[in-house]
Each structure stands twice: as structure tokens, then as C-alpha cells.
PDB file of C-alpha atoms and ligand atoms in Angstrom:
ATOM      1  CA  UNK A   1       0.240   0.252  -0.184  1.00  0.00           C
ATOM      2  CA  UNK A   2       1.429   2.781  -1.091  1.00  0.00           C
ATOM      3  CA  UNK A   3       0.838   5.619   1.671  1.00  0.00           C
ATOM      4  CA  UNK A   4       1.456   9.999   0.985  1.00  0.00           C
ATOM      5  CA  UNK A   5       3.820  10.537   3.473  1.00  0.00           C
ATOM      6  CA  UNK A   6       3.882  13.743   5.331  1.00  0.00           C
ATOM      7  CA  UNK A   7       6.606  15.818   5.699  1.00  0.00           C
ATOM      8  CA  UNK A   8       8.773  16.101   9.153  1.00  0.00           C
ATOM      9  CA  UNK A   9      11.009  18.276   9.417  1.00  0.00           C
ATOM     10  CA  UNK A  10      12.962  16.629  12.926  1.00  0.00           C
ATOM     11  CA  UNK A  11      11.540  13.891  13.794  1.00  0.00           C
ATOM     12  CA  UNK A  12      10.702  13.338  17.810  1.00  0.00           C
ATOM     13  CA  UNK A  13       9.150  10.344  19.249  1.00  0.00           C
ATOM     14  CA  UNK A  14       5.626  11.889  18.942  1.00  0.00           C
ATOM     15  CA  UNK A  15       6.570  11.765  15.174  1.00  0.00           C
ATOM     16  CA  UNK A  16       7.188   8.495  15.292  1.00  0.00           C
ATOM     17  CA  UNK A  17       3.878   7.273  16.765  1.00  0.00           C
ATOM     18  CA  UNK A  18       2.132   9.838  14.429  1.00  0.00           C
ATOM     19  CA  UNK A  19       4.065   7.507  11.880  1.00  0.00           C
ATOM     20  CA  UNK A  20       2.932   4.178  13.058  1.00  0.00           C
ATOM     21  CA  UNK A  21      -1.312   5.253  13.240  1.00  0.00           C
ATOM     22  CA  UNK A  22      -0.492   6.417   9.881  1.00  0.00           C
ATOM     23  CA  UNK A  23       0.258   3.622   8.399  1.00  0.00           C
ATOM     24  CA  UNK A  24       3.847   4.613   7.299  1.00  0.00           C
ATOM     25  CA  UNK A  25       6.805   2.471   7.732  1.00  0.00           C
ATOM     26  CA  UNK A  26       9.650   4.114  10.062  1.00  0.00           C
ATOM     27  CA  UNK A  27      13.760   3.057   8.836  1.00  0.00           C
ATOM     28  CA  UNK A  28      15.908   3.261  11.108  1.00  0.00           C
ATOM     29  CA  UNK A  29      20.285   3.029  10.448  1.00  0.00           C
ATOM     30  CA  UNK A  30      23.026   2.775  12.618  1.00  0.00           C
ATOM     31  CA  UNK A  31      26.063   5.391  12.784  1.00  0.00           C
ATOM     32  CA  UNK A  32      29.033   5.789  15.549  1.00  0.00           C
ATOM     33  CA  UNK A  33      30.281   8.836  13.930  1.00  0.00           C
ATOM     34  CA  UNK A  34      30.090  12.290  12.280  1.00  0.00           C
ATOM     35  CA  UNK A  35      30.549  11.681   8.821  1.00  0.00           C
ATOM     36  CA  UNK A  36      28.430   8.439   8.045  1.00  0.00           C
ATOM     37  CA  UNK A  37      25.913  10.117  10.066  1.00  0.00           C
ATOM     38  CA  UNK A  38      25.521  13.224   7.694  1.00  0.00           C
ATOM     39  CA  UNK A  39      25.037  10.959   4.812  1.00  0.00           C
ATOM     40  CA  UNK A  40      22.446   9.080   7.158  1.00  0.00           C
ATOM     41  CA  UNK A  41      20.697  12.549   7.975  1.00  0.00           C
ATOM     42  CA  UNK A  42      20.694  13.992   4.898  1.00  0.00           C
ATOM     43  CA  UNK A  43      18.796  10.211   3.170  1.00  0.00           C
ATOM     44  CA  UNK A  44      16.133  10.995   5.342  1.00  0.00           C
ATOM     45  CA  UNK A  45      16.329   7.903   8.397  1.00  0.00           C
ATOM     46  CA  UNK A  46      14.047   8.609  10.729  1.00  0.00           C
ATOM     47  CA  UNK A  47      15.953   7.567  13.620  1.00  0.00           C
ATOM     48  CA  UNK A  48      19.829   7.173  13.819  1.00  0.00           C
ATOM     49  CA  UNK A  49      20.358   4.413  16.094  1.00  0.00           C
ATOM     50  CA  UNK A  50      24.340   5.378  18.298  1.00  0.00           C
ATOM     51  CA  UNK A  51      24.307   1.042  18.630  1.00  0.00           C
ATOM     52  CA  UNK A  52      26.635  -0.811  20.966  1.00  0.00           C
ATOM     53  CA  UNK A  53      27.162  -2.338  17.988  1.00  0.00           C
ATOM     54  CA  UNK A  54      30.178   0.035  17.678  1.00  0.00           C
ATOM     55  CA  UNK A  55      32.130  -2.217  19.691  1.00  0.00           C
ATOM     56  CA  UNK A  56      31.594  -5.155  17.246  1.00  0.00           C
ATOM     57  CA  UNK A  57      32.005  -2.732  14.319  1.00  0.00           C
ATOM     58  CA  UNK A  58      33.950  -0.107  14.949  1.00  0.00           C
ATOM     59  CA  UNK A  59      36.385  -1.398  17.441  1.00  0.00           C
ATOM     60  CA  UNK A  60      36.601  -5.185  16.269  1.00  0.00           C
ATOM     61  CA  UNK A  61      35.450  -7.010  19.545  1.00  0.00           C
ATOM     62  CA  UNK A  62      33.361 -10.391  19.444  1.00  0.00           C
ATOM     63  CA  UNK A  63      30.675  -8.687  21.470  1.00  0.00           C
ATOM     64  CA  UNK A  64      28.957  -5.696  22.115  1.00  0.00           C
ATOM     65  CA  UNK A  65      29.745  -6.327  26.034  1.00  0.00           C
ATOM     66  CA  UNK A  66      33.171  -5.081  26.259  1.00  0.00           C
ATOM     67  CA  UNK A  67      32.082  -1.341  25.156  1.00  0.00           C
ATOM     68  CA  UNK A  68      31.743   1.315  28.155  1.00  0.00           C
ATOM     69  CA  UNK A  69      29.516   4.153  28.430  1.00  0.00           C
ATOM     70  CA  UNK A  70      32.429   6.769  27.838  1.00  0.00           C
ATOM     71  CA  UNK A  71      32.927   5.262  24.467  1.00  0.00           C
ATOM     72  CA  UNK A  72      28.976   5.490  23.776  1.00  0.00           C
ATOM     73  CA  UNK A  73      29.039   8.484  24.501  1.00  0.00           C
ATOM     74  CA  UNK A  74      32.131   9.394  22.081  1.00  0.00           C
ATOM     75  CA  UNK A  75      30.730   8.234  19.464  1.00  0.00           C
ATOM     76  CA  UNK A  76      27.205   9.448  20.286  1.00  0.00           C
ATOM     77  CA  UNK A  77      28.579  13.198  20.590  1.00  0.00           C
ATOM     78  CA  UNK A  78      30.043  12.742  17.078  1.00  0.00           C
ATOM     79  CA  UNK A  79      26.688  12.063  15.676  1.00  0.00           C
ATOM     80  CA  UNK A  80      24.640  14.741  17.110  1.00  0.00           C
ATOM     81  CA  UNK A  81      26.824  17.079  15.957  1.00  0.00           C
ATOM     82  CA  UNK A  82      26.465  16.008  11.961  1.00  0.00           C
ATOM     83  CA  UNK A  83      22.371  15.250  12.353  1.00  0.00           C
ATOM     84  CA  UNK A  84      19.733  17.865  11.729  1.00  0.00           C
ATOM     85  CA  UNK A  85      16.442  15.498  11.045  1.00  0.00           C
ATOM     86  CA  UNK A  86      16.643  12.371  12.265  1.00  0.00           C
ATOM     87  CA  UNK A  87      15.840  10.876  16.018  1.00  0.00           C
ATOM     88  CA  UNK A  88      19.034   9.883  17.619  1.00  0.00           C
ATOM     89  CA  UNK A  89      18.920   6.883  19.940  1.00  0.00           C
ATOM     90  CA  UNK A  90      22.030   5.492  21.739  1.00  0.00           C
ATOM     91  CA  UNK A  91      22.135   2.596  23.505  1.00  0.00           C
ATOM     92  CA  UNK A  92      23.171   1.952  27.743  1.00  0.00           C
ATOM     93  CA  UNK A  93      25.536  -0.332  27.015  1.00  0.00           C
ATOM     94  CA  UNK A  94      26.305  -3.098  28.991  1.00  0.00           C
ATOM     95  CA  UNK A  95      27.193  -3.143  32.711  1.00  0.00           C
ATOM     96  CA  UNK A  96      25.779   0.999  32.792  1.00  0.00           C
ATOM     97  CA  UNK A  97      21.595  -0.146  34.040  1.00  0.00           C
ATOM     98  CA  UNK A  98      20.829  -3.674  34.594  1.00  0.00           C
ATOM     99  CA  UNK A  99      22.294  -3.813  38.382  1.00  0.00           C
ATOM    100  CA  UNK A 100      20.324  -0.904  40.106  1.00  0.00           C
ATOM    101  CA  UNK A 101      17.569   2.239  38.709  1.00  0.00           C
ATOM    102  CA  UNK A 102      19.592   5.221  40.260  1.00  0.00           C
ATOM    103  CA  UNK A 103      22.938   4.021  38.117  1.00  0.00           C
ATOM    104  CA  UNK A 104      20.853   3.045  35.360  1.00  0.00           C
ATOM    105  CA  UNK A 105      19.254   6.666  35.456  1.00  0.00           C
ATOM    106  CA  UNK A 106      22.635   8.456  36.208  1.00  0.00           C
ATOM    107  CA  UNK A 107      24.245   6.651  32.838  1.00  0.00           C
ATOM    108  CA  UNK A 108      21.402   7.862  30.638  1.00  0.00           C
ATOM    109  CA  UNK A 109      21.522  11.656  32.141  1.00  0.00           C
ATOM    110  CA  UNK A 110      25.123  11.325  31.419  1.00  0.00           C
ATOM    111  CA  UNK A 111      24.839   9.818  27.518  1.00  0.00           C
ATOM    112  CA  UNK A 112      21.835  13.080  27.332  1.00  0.00           C
ATOM    113  CA  UNK A 113      23.705  15.434  28.544  1.00  0.00           C
ATOM    114  CA  UNK A 114      27.514  14.420  27.584  1.00  0.00           C
ATOM    115  CA  UNK A 115      26.204  13.575  23.606  1.00  0.00           C
ATOM    116  CA  UNK A 116      23.031  15.662  23.334  1.00  0.00           C
ATOM    117  CA  UNK A 117      21.279  12.362  22.206  1.00  0.00           C
ATOM    118  CA  UNK A 118      17.193  12.391  22.098  1.00  0.00           C
ATOM    119  CA  UNK A 119      16.145   9.381  23.818  1.00  0.00           C
ATOM    120  CA  UNK A 120      18.649   6.182  24.981  1.00  0.00           C
ATOM    121  CA  UNK A 121      18.010   2.487  24.133  1.00  0.00           C
ATOM    122  CA  UNK A 122      18.159  -0.661  26.400  1.00  0.00           C
ATOM    123  CA  UNK A 123      18.000  -4.403  26.477  1.00  0.00           C
ATOM    124  CA  UNK A 124      15.453  -6.515  28.299  1.00  0.00           C
ATOM    125  CA  UNK A 125      11.781  -6.721  29.587  1.00  0.00           C
ATOM    126  CA  UNK A 126      10.661  -7.515  32.744  1.00  0.00           C
ATOM    127  CA  UNK A 127      13.803  -7.982  34.575  1.00  0.00           C
ATOM    128  CA  UNK A 128      14.727  -4.426  33.817  1.00  0.00           C
ATOM    129  CA  UNK A 129      11.098  -2.240  34.478  1.00  0.00           C
ATOM    130  CA  UNK A 130      12.291  -0.750  37.417  1.00  0.00           C
ATOM    131  CA  UNK A 131      15.511   1.110  35.617  1.00  0.00           C
ATOM    132  CA  UNK A 132      13.450   2.176  32.806  1.00  0.00           C
ATOM    133  CA  UNK A 133      11.207   3.506  35.148  1.00  0.00           C
ATOM    134  CA  UNK A 134      13.283   5.541  36.960  1.00  0.00           C
ATOM    135  CA  UNK A 135      14.926   6.698  33.685  1.00  0.00           C
ATOM    136  CA  UNK A 136      11.652   7.523  32.372  1.00  0.00           C
ATOM    137  CA  UNK A 137      10.961   9.382  35.026  1.00  0.00           C
ATOM    138  CA  UNK A 138      13.775  11.817  34.839  1.00  0.00           C
ATOM    139  CA  UNK A 139      12.000  12.646  31.245  1.00  0.00           C
ATOM    140  CA  UNK A 140      14.585  10.784  29.337  1.00  0.00           C
ATOM    141  CA  UNK A 141      12.870   8.750  26.118  1.00  0.00           C
ATOM    142  CA  UNK A 142      13.639   5.354  26.458  1.00  0.00           C
ATOM    143  CA  UNK A 143      13.413   1.957  23.196  1.00  0.00           C
ATOM    144  CA  UNK A 144      12.960  -1.329  24.383  1.00  0.00           C
ATOM    145  CA  UNK A 145      14.726  -4.127  22.654  1.00  0.00           C
ATOM    146  CA  UNK A 146      13.212  -7.600  22.784  1.00  0.00           C
ATOM    147  CA  UNK A 147      14.481 -10.878  20.709  1.00  0.00           C
ATOM    148  CA  UNK A 148      17.763 -11.738  20.416  1.00  0.00           C
ATOM    149  CA  UNK A 149      19.399  -9.078  22.778  1.00  0.00           C
ATOM    150  CA  UNK A 150      23.356  -9.169  22.132  1.00  0.00           C
ATOM    151  CA  UNK A 151      24.008  -7.843  25.723  1.00  0.00           C
ATOM    152  CA  UNK A 152      22.319 -11.429  27.015  1.00  0.00           C
ATOM    153  CA  UNK A 153      24.668 -13.258  24.244  1.00  0.00           C
ATOM    154  CA  UNK A 154      26.631 -16.242  26.529  1.00  0.00           C
ATOM    155  CA  UNK A 155      22.939 -16.692  28.469  1.00  0.00           C
ATOM    156  CA  UNK A 156      21.283 -17.295  24.461  1.00  0.00           C
ATOM    157  CA  UNK A 157      24.821 -18.963  23.723  1.00  0.00           C
ATOM    158  CA  UNK A 158      24.395 -18.685  20.133  1.00  0.00           C
ATOM    159  CA  UNK A 159      22.938 -15.535  17.860  1.00  0.00           C
ATOM    160  CA  UNK A 160      19.595 -18.493  16.184  1.00  0.00           C
ATOM    161  CA  UNK A 161      16.012 -17.092  15.925  1.00  0.00           C
ATOM    162  CA  UNK A 162      14.650 -16.583  19.504  1.00  0.00           C
ATOM    163  CA  UNK A 163      11.174 -16.770  20.377  1.00  0.00           C
ATOM    164  CA  UNK A 164      10.300 -19.945  18.627  1.00  0.00           C
ATOM    165  CA  UNK A 165       8.954 -21.745  21.472  1.00  0.00           C
ATOM    166  CA  UNK A 166       6.023 -20.941  22.952  1.00  0.00           C
ATOM    167  CA  UNK A 167       6.900 -19.845  26.729  1.00  0.00           C
ATOM    168  CA  UNK A 168       9.890 -17.423  25.267  1.00  0.00           C
ATOM    169  CA  UNK A 169       6.930 -15.992  22.642  1.00  0.00           C
ATOM    170  CA  UNK A 170       4.503 -15.833  25.585  1.00  0.00           C
ATOM    171  CA  UNK A 171       7.262 -13.633  27.355  1.00  0.00           C
ATOM    172  CA  UNK A 172       8.070 -11.769  24.481  1.00  0.00           C
ATOM    173  CA  UNK A 173       4.558 -10.388  24.186  1.00  0.00           C
ATOM    174  CA  UNK A 174       3.894  -9.434  28.131  1.00  0.00           C
ATOM    175  CA  UNK A 175       7.381  -7.468  27.833  1.00  0.00           C
ATOM    176  CA  UNK A 176       6.161  -5.647  24.829  1.00  0.00           C
ATOM    177  CA  UNK A 177       3.044  -4.912  26.596  1.00  0.00           C
ATOM    178  CA  UNK A 178       4.833  -3.687  30.081  1.00  0.00           C
ATOM    179  CA  UNK A 179       7.208  -1.758  27.870  1.00  0.00           C
ATOM    180  CA  UNK A 180       4.091  -0.167  26.058  1.00  0.00           C
ATOM    181  CA  UNK A 181       2.892   0.810  29.598  1.00  0.00           C
ATOM    182  CA  UNK A 182       5.557   1.489  31.252  1.00  0.00           C
ATOM    183  CA  UNK A 183       6.166   4.091  28.671  1.00  0.00           C
ATOM    184  CA  UNK A 184       8.454   3.671  26.286  1.00  0.00           C
ATOM    185  CA  UNK A 185       8.283   5.328  23.081  1.00  0.00           C
ATOM    186  CA  UNK A 186       9.106   2.486  20.862  1.00  0.00           C
ATOM    187  CA  UNK A 187      10.671  -1.113  20.873  1.00  0.00           C
ATOM    188  CA  UNK A 188      13.277  -2.798  18.739  1.00  0.00           C
ATOM    189  CA  UNK A 189      12.787  -6.703  18.026  1.00  0.00           C
ATOM    190  CA  UNK A 190      15.206  -8.865  16.964  1.00  0.00           C
ATOM    191  CA  UNK A 191      15.383 -12.376  14.918  1.00  0.00           C
ATOM    192  CA  UNK A 192      11.918 -12.952  16.255  1.00  0.00           C
ATOM    193  CA  UNK A 193       9.743 -15.379  13.606  1.00  0.00           C
ATOM    194  CA  UNK A 194       7.659 -12.761  11.217  1.00  0.00           C
ATOM    195  CA  UNK A 195       4.218 -13.614  12.826  1.00  0.00           C
ATOM    196  CA  UNK A 196       5.000 -12.786  16.432  1.00  0.00           C
ATOM    197  CA  UNK A 197       7.119  -9.703  15.338  1.00  0.00           C
ATOM    198  CA  UNK A 198       3.682  -8.850  13.587  1.00  0.00           C
ATOM    199  CA  UNK A 199       1.419  -9.662  16.299  1.00  0.00           C
ATOM    200  CA  UNK A 200       3.310  -7.603  18.871  1.00  0.00           C
ATOM    201  CA  UNK A 201       3.506  -5.050  17.145  1.00  0.00           C
ATOM    202  CA  UNK A 202      -0.819  -4.934  16.384  1.00  0.00           C
ATOM    203  CA  UNK A 203      -0.792  -5.423  20.087  1.00  0.00           C
ATOM    204  CA  UNK A 204       0.429  -1.852  20.938  1.00  0.00           C
ATOM    205  CA  UNK A 205       0.372   1.279  20.249  1.00  0.00           C
ATOM    206  CA  UNK A 206       3.909   2.319  20.450  1.00  0.00           C
ATOM    207  CA  UNK A 207       6.406   1.635  16.910  1.00  0.00           C
ATOM    208  CA  UNK A 208       7.649  -2.032  16.536  1.00  0.00           C
ATOM    209  CA  UNK A 209      11.268  -1.736  14.758  1.00  0.00           C
ATOM    210  CA  UNK A 210      11.989  -4.924  13.251  1.00  0.00           C
ATOM    211  CA  UNK A 211      15.750  -6.816  12.256  1.00  0.00           C
ATOM    212  CA  UNK A 212      14.796  -9.992  11.605  1.00  0.00           C
ATOM    213  CA  UNK A 213      11.255  -9.320  12.306  1.00  0.00           C
ATOM    214  CA  UNK A 214       9.468  -9.430   8.941  1.00  0.00           C
ATOM    215  CA  UNK A 215       7.699  -7.223   7.304  1.00  0.00           C
ATOM    216  CA  UNK A 216       4.147  -7.030   9.373  1.00  0.00           C
ATOM    217  CA  UNK A 217       6.349  -4.315  11.534  1.00  0.00           C
ATOM    218  CA  UNK A 218       6.374  -0.557  11.776  1.00  0.00           C
ATOM    219  CA  UNK A 219       9.969   0.259  10.132  1.00  0.00           C
ATOM    220  CA  UNK A 220      13.222  -1.540  10.125  1.00  0.00           C
ATOM    221  CA  UNK A 221      16.798  -0.882  11.624  1.00  0.00           C
ATOM    222  CA  UNK A 222      19.816  -2.201  10.089  1.00  0.00           C
ATOM    223  CA  UNK A 223      23.747  -1.585  10.606  1.00  0.00           C
ATOM    224  CA  UNK A 224      24.610   0.947   7.786  1.00  0.00           C
ATOM    225  CA  UNK A 225      27.942  -1.070   7.469  1.00  0.00           C
ATOM    226  CA  UNK A 226      26.117  -4.065   6.644  1.00  0.00           C
ATOM    227  CA  UNK A 227      23.560  -2.319   4.547  1.00  0.00           C
ATOM    228  CA  UNK A 228      26.216  -0.589   2.541  1.00  0.00           C
ATOM    229  CA  UNK A 229      28.658  -3.986   1.945  1.00  0.00           C
ATOM    230  CA  UNK A 230      31.754  -2.542   4.096  1.00  0.00           C
ATOM    231  CA  UNK A 231      30.956  -6.063   6.818  1.00  0.00           C
ATOM    232  CA  UNK A 232      31.317  -8.753   4.474  1.00  0.00           C
ATOM    233  CA  UNK A 233      31.852 -11.954   7.192  1.00  0.00           C
ATOM    234  CA  UNK A 234      28.148 -11.402   8.745  1.00  0.00           C
ATOM    235  CA  UNK A 235      25.505 -13.013   6.551  1.00  0.00           C
ATOM    236  CA  UNK A 236      21.769 -13.264   8.076  1.00  0.00           C
ATOM    237  CA  UNK A 237      19.231 -14.219   6.248  1.00  0.00           C
ATOM    238  CA  UNK A 238      17.510 -10.716   7.067  1.00  0.00           C
ATOM    239  CA  UNK A 239      20.364  -8.748   5.735  1.00  0.00           C
ATOM    240  CA  UNK A 240      19.913  -7.219   2.042  1.00  0.00           C
ATOM    241  CA  UNK A 241      23.080  -5.262   1.365  1.00  0.00           C
ATOM    242  CA  UNK A 242      22.819  -2.269  -1.072  1.00  0.00           C
ATOM    243  CA  UNK A 243      26.279  -2.012  -2.153  1.00  0.00           C
ATOM    244  CA  UNK A 244      29.967  -3.946  -2.504  1.00  0.00           C
ATOM    245  CA  UNK A 245      31.928  -1.177  -0.836  1.00  0.00           C
ATOM    246  CA  UNK A 246      34.431  -3.954   0.747  1.00  0.00           C
ATOM    247  CA  UNK A 247      35.225  -4.820  -2.542  1.00  0.00           C
ATOM    248  CA  UNK A 248      34.543  -0.991  -3.829  1.00  0.00           C
ATOM    249  CA  UNK A 249      37.150   0.344  -1.449  1.00  0.00           C
ATOM    250  CA  UNK A 250      39.114  -1.939  -1.681  1.00  0.00           C
ATOM    251  CA  UNK A 251      39.787  -1.513  -5.194  1.00  0.00           C
ATOM    252  CA  UNK A 252      40.079   2.466  -4.697  1.00  0.00           C
ATOM    253  CA  UNK A 253      42.979   1.781  -2.025  1.00  0.00           C
ATOM    254  CA  UNK A 254      44.583  -0.840  -4.117  1.00  0.00           C
ATOM    255  CA  UNK A 255      44.909   1.635  -7.046  1.00  0.00           C
ATOM    256  CA  UNK A 256      46.324   4.554  -5.084  1.00  0.00           C
ATOM    257  CA  UNK A 257      48.693   1.958  -3.581  1.00  0.00           C
ATOM    258  CA  UNK A 258      49.505   0.925  -7.617  1.00  0.00           C
ATOM    259  CA  UNK A 259      49.678   5.335  -8.656  1.00  0.00           C
ATOM    260  CA  UNK A 260      52.132   5.506  -5.456  1.00  0.00           C
ATOM    261  CA  UNK A 261      54.524   2.976  -6.241  1.00  0.00           C
ATOM    262  CA  UNK A 262      54.544   3.686 -10.141  1.00  0.00           C
ATOM    263  CA  UNK A 263      54.999   7.621  -9.217  1.00  0.00           C
ATOM    264  CA  UNK A 264      51.328   8.126 -11.265  1.00  0.00           C
ATOM    265  CA  UNK A 265      50.064  10.162  -8.526  1.00  0.00           C
ATOM    266  CA  UNK A 266      50.776  12.959  -7.389  1.00  0.00           C
ATOM    267  CA  UNK A 267      50.230  14.339 -11.318  1.00  0.00           C
ATOM    268  CA  UNK A 268      51.199  17.811 -12.244  1.00  0.00           C
ATOM    269  CA  UNK A 269      48.320  18.684 -11.285  1.00  0.00           C
ATOM    270  CA  UNK A 270      47.836  17.573  -8.333  1.00  0.00           C
ATOM    271  CA  UNK A 271      50.825  19.394  -7.143  1.00  0.00           C
ATOM    272  CA  UNK A 272      51.109  23.623  -6.158  1.00  0.00           C
TER     273      UNK A 272
HETATM  274  O1  KIV B 301      23.434  -2.108  18.690  1.00  0.00           O
HETATM  275  C1  KIV B 301      22.778  -2.318  17.246  1.00  0.00           C
HETATM  276  O2  KIV B 301      23.264  -1.869  16.227  1.00  0.00           O
HETATM  277  C2  KIV B 301      21.393  -2.672  17.448  1.00  0.00           C
HETATM  278  C3  KIV B 301      20.456  -2.522  16.803  1.00  0.00           C
HETATM  279  C4  KIV B 301      20.606  -4.298  16.306  1.00  0.00           C
HETATM  280  C5  KIV B 301      19.285  -2.426  16.981  1.00  0.00           C
HETATM  281  O3  KIV B 301      20.957  -2.528  18.610  1.00  0.00           O
END
């Protein structure tokens, strides 16, 4: 169905709820630095996620667990300097909100104050209800994240599809309801059956953004380096690559090396 789109000069949490109501799909992409965020924002992506996937993509860690609050604030403030339109959401990193609601609030406040971000995202359901409430009570918008939650990878053991069994699916549905009732402005659903994701999206009034969660949700999120094909070893079924930048960048850099070695670069026109 094609939907007449309203022009948004600046995306807010209210615009997102309005988009869901109007049946307009929401686009969300990661960015971790100024230059990428400038391109992503200029392309009218609605939500820019400063994901803790920066731990993998930018720092080369195996999981999202090692990235620190200071590092997330550094990435987020670089992104914020570039963005004019998108809503910028920042992941609160592992270990900075789970143990104590007061610590969760302190972490969220640091992100908002030191980076200028617009909202935070946390992973989990009922287990982190109190931290979520504490952050929301301070007036900070919170996005939930259910399904495959990479900060709990050592509990799951693998990155395979979550909530295929009835019991886990039931808990996920209840967690989504809890996030909505607590006042979260949106939920990311990662790597769960499309049917279940659709049911969840239809059961809540807040936007549900999927990654590997099918087309029955209110929007989609991808890691921008995956979409551009800068990463090439990660090949999940849900990933659509729009470019093969790994190859293109490699070819460009090899040409530069060859030009330097052959003294072709710089030419007479490329010097003073
Ligand atoms: O950190 C991240 O990039 C994320 C997305 C995969 C949703 O949480």
C-alpha cells in the first residue's frame, strides 16, 4: 500500500507514533561517527541508532559487551554534531543499567547531557522494569529491545532466531506490553519469527522496529556498515546489501597504492 508521506523537519518521539498511526513505515539505521551520520541524516532516515554494535563494527570486538559508557558518549556526540533531522537514540551499554535503577538513571543522564542525544535504548523486559521506569521518570525517552538481545549473548549461547518456542514467545508478548505500559516510545524486535513480530506490533500503540523480524512491523533497522557491504563476513538471511563497499573501497585503495608505487600520483595538476 502506498502512503502519502507527511514531511517532517525534525523527527521526535511523537512523530514516530504518528507515523505508526498513519501507516507510514519508519526507517532506522546505525551510525557511530560524524561523517556517516551526515550521509544517513541527509538521506532522510527517521531514527539514527548509535548502537552498541559499535563494539563490533568500530572496535572489532566479538560481542557488544566490552564497549564502555564513555565510548558510547564519544560516538553519540560525534553523531549528534552531524544530525539535523533524525531522532538520535543511543544504546546504554552492558553493565551500565541492569544492576540498579539509580545507576541506570545516572548512565542515561550522562548520555543525554554529554552527547546531546534525544533518547536511549535498553535491552530486556520485566527484569529491567525498574531501571526503565527510573529513566522515564526523569523525562528521558526510552526505547526497548526484545528478542535476540546481544548483551545477553552468553546466556543464549548463539545468535540464532529467538522466541520460536511458545513459552519464550509468550514472555516476549508480555514484555512488549510492559514496555508500552511503562511509557517507552518504541521497541526494537530482533531476530524473531515474522508472525510473532506482527502480532506484537499489532498489539501495542507504540512503534515496533524490526531487524530480522519480518515485514509486519512498523519499521526496519539495519547496521549501516552491513547495508553498504563494508562488512562482508556477516551474512544473516535478514540482511539486504545495497552495495559491496568492501570490494569497491578495496579496489580504490589498491589503485592508490599502485599509483603511488608507479609515481603516477601526484600528477603535475595535483601539486603546488
Ligand atoms: O546495536 C545495534 O546496532 C542494535 C541494532 C542491531 C538494533 O541494537
